[in-house]
Amino acid sequence: MNRHSLALGAAAGLVSAAAGLAAGHLVAALTTPSASPVLAVGSTVVDQTPTPLKQWAVETLGNADKPVLLGTVLVVTLLLAAVGGVLARRSFPGGAAVVLVLVGAAGWAALARPAARPVDVLPSLATAVVALVVLRRLTTVASPPVDAGGRRRFLRLSGAVLGVAALAGVLGQWVVQRAREVTDVVLPRPRSPLPPVRRGLEAQFRGITPFQVANEDFYRVDVNLTTPVVDHDSWTLRIDGMVDRPYELTFAELLDLPMIERDITMACVSNEVGGPYVGGARWLGVRVADLLERAGVQDGADQILSTAFDGFTISTPLTAAQDGRDMIVAVGMNGVPLPRAHGFPARLITPGLYGYVGGTKWLTRLTVTTYDRDQAYWTERDWAIDGPIKIASRIDTPGGARPVEPGRVVVAGVAWAPGRGIGAVEVSIDDGPWQPARFGPDAGIDYWRQWWLPWDAEPGRHSLRVRARTVDGELQTEERATPFPDGSSGLQQIVVRVG
Ligand SMILES: Nc1nc2c(c(=O)[nH]1)N[C@H]1C(S)=C(S)[C@@H](COP(=O)(O)O)O[C@H]1N2
Ligand SMILES: [Mo]
């Protein structure tokens, strides 16, 4: 086989794969977006990756881990499809077999998801049919001997197919986007509304994290490769397990229950010291204690296993719902219905616990159980059973690579210890004495505190460190720990160039 015919075969494979994937994506958009072949394979890879490898990927790639993963799956798929195309020119059944194995893997991945429905096979079926038809046509057009006319026909057909594929892909994306934001949900009022959110230090100091983080800016962490779109009209919340009276609520019934409003800071266990995966918001919802009381919790239970619409699970100590803190099934975030990315129509918010043990998004079920009987997604992957948020503090400004002007500089940031409250923040410059920082407004012990310290900066390189204390006096530990298995610790240190 000469170079030319290799190239034609590979091109036929690539074009047919692209067409098939676009068709699958469009069908997925109309049925289950996450069943799109590349996404389904990607999700399976995410779930099957061993914890140490996942840690390494998150450390090296950060938030780019998902695009890199999807890009890799796509490139490998296209490479194999190119091989299939080359084979198909020799013997069509051989090439077709490669395509079918590839699509078969995607179909299997889609159907093996915890909450898969039979229709989730449709995107892969569409991919298989379109890819095979296109491959057949291109292989025929490119069958030897290929003269200049044959090559032209091949290019014209490929161009047309890629054009239609691009349209299908864009259309699929549009359908998914359109379903994304919600407009017709009217939130109920809380029984006793909080006073309006206080103006934070962001009004005075550039670079400090806002006291209340806007929904669009709130950090996002989950295992989902696309934002789940849950229909609130057919959504239900089931409360079951070790309870006397299991029951189910529709979204309307949930909204009719007494609502509370709380300012709560959420943090991710994967957040590195000084990292971005933390945020403060005002949540509206129903107390889990109220929901459980209606069901009647039986003796011997020690865990609430919560399940998301896609089968993802989180385990939370039952005590978190019984020790007086405001663990809530939230429906509102900063005055509007939960954004899809943050769990619409309902999610758990547990003050003082990392998201992986208390923040279930797209919640559908609360099961009272025991740790002996049930494990959840992350604890099965060896993350700690208990996930109290560690005392932490962060310098937001100065930051970045640019030097700052000598003279009066404001050092500012946030500190959090949800459930305990921040009592003091201290800053040490060039390993000098710990100087007490001043505070922004207070929104209770479950919320973070903005802090600031004026500094007369002299030219040169300076090192800044920060540490926090809880209201009851416990000091943030200097001991360094990685996020795995129960959250990072240690003090943030930054180097600032002045002059
Ligand atoms: N259904 C579902 N809920 C989830 C997760 C997830 O992967 N799936 N991730 C959890 C983790 S690890 C965190 S830190 C929080 C993040 O919530 P946010 O994206 O609204 O900030 O959601 C939690 N809830
Ligand atoms: Mo997390």
Coordinates of C-alpha atoms and ligand atoms in Angstrom, one line a residue, residues 218-224 266-269 283 308 310 312 314 333 341-342 347 354-356 359-362 378, ligand 1:
F218 CA -18.6 30.3 42.6
Y219 CA -16.1 27.4 42.4
R220 CA -17.4 24.3 40.8
V221 CA -16.2 20.7 41.5
D222 CA -18.0 17.5 40.5
V223 CA -17.4 14.3 38.6
N224 CA -19.7 15.3 35.8
M266 CA -18.4 25.7 51.3
A267 CA -15.0 24.2 50.6
C268 CA -13.6 21.4 48.6
V269 CA -11.4 18.8 50.2
W283 CA -28.5 29.4 50.8
A308 CA -27.7 12.3 43.0
D310 CA -27.0 10.2 38.1
F312 CA -23.4 9.6 42.4
I314 CA -22.2 11.0 49.3
M333 CA -28.4 30.3 46.1
A341 CA -24.0 23.8 37.8
H342 CA -24.6 24.0 41.5
R347 CA -28.7 20.0 46.8
Y354 CA -16.2 19.5 52.9
G355 CA -18.4 19.2 49.8
Y356 CA -17.5 15.5 49.2
G359 CA -22.7 18.9 49.4
T360 CA -24.6 16.5 47.1
K361 CA -25.8 18.3 44.0
W362 CA -28.8 17.2 41.9
W378 CA -15.3 9.2 47.3
Ligands
LIG1 N1 -23.9 15.0 42.4 C1 -22.7 15.5 42.8 N2 -22.6 16.3 43.9 C2 -21.4 16.8 44.3 C3 -20.2 16.4 43.7 C4 -20.3 15.5 42.5 O1 -19.3 15.2 41.9 N3 -21.6 15.1 42.1 N4 -19.0 16.9 44.1 C5 -19.0 17.4 45.5 C6 -17.8 18.1 45.8 S1 -16.4 17.3 45.9 C7 -17.9 19.5 46.1 S2 -16.5 20.2 46.7 C8 -19.1 20.2 46.0 C9 -18.9 21.5 45.1 O2 -20.1 22.2 45.0 P1 -20.1 23.4 44.0 O3 -19.7 22.8 42.6 O4 -21.5 23.9 44.0 O5 -19.1 24.4 44.5 O6 -20.1 19.5 45.4 C10 -20.2 18.2 45.9 N5 -21.4 17.6 45.4

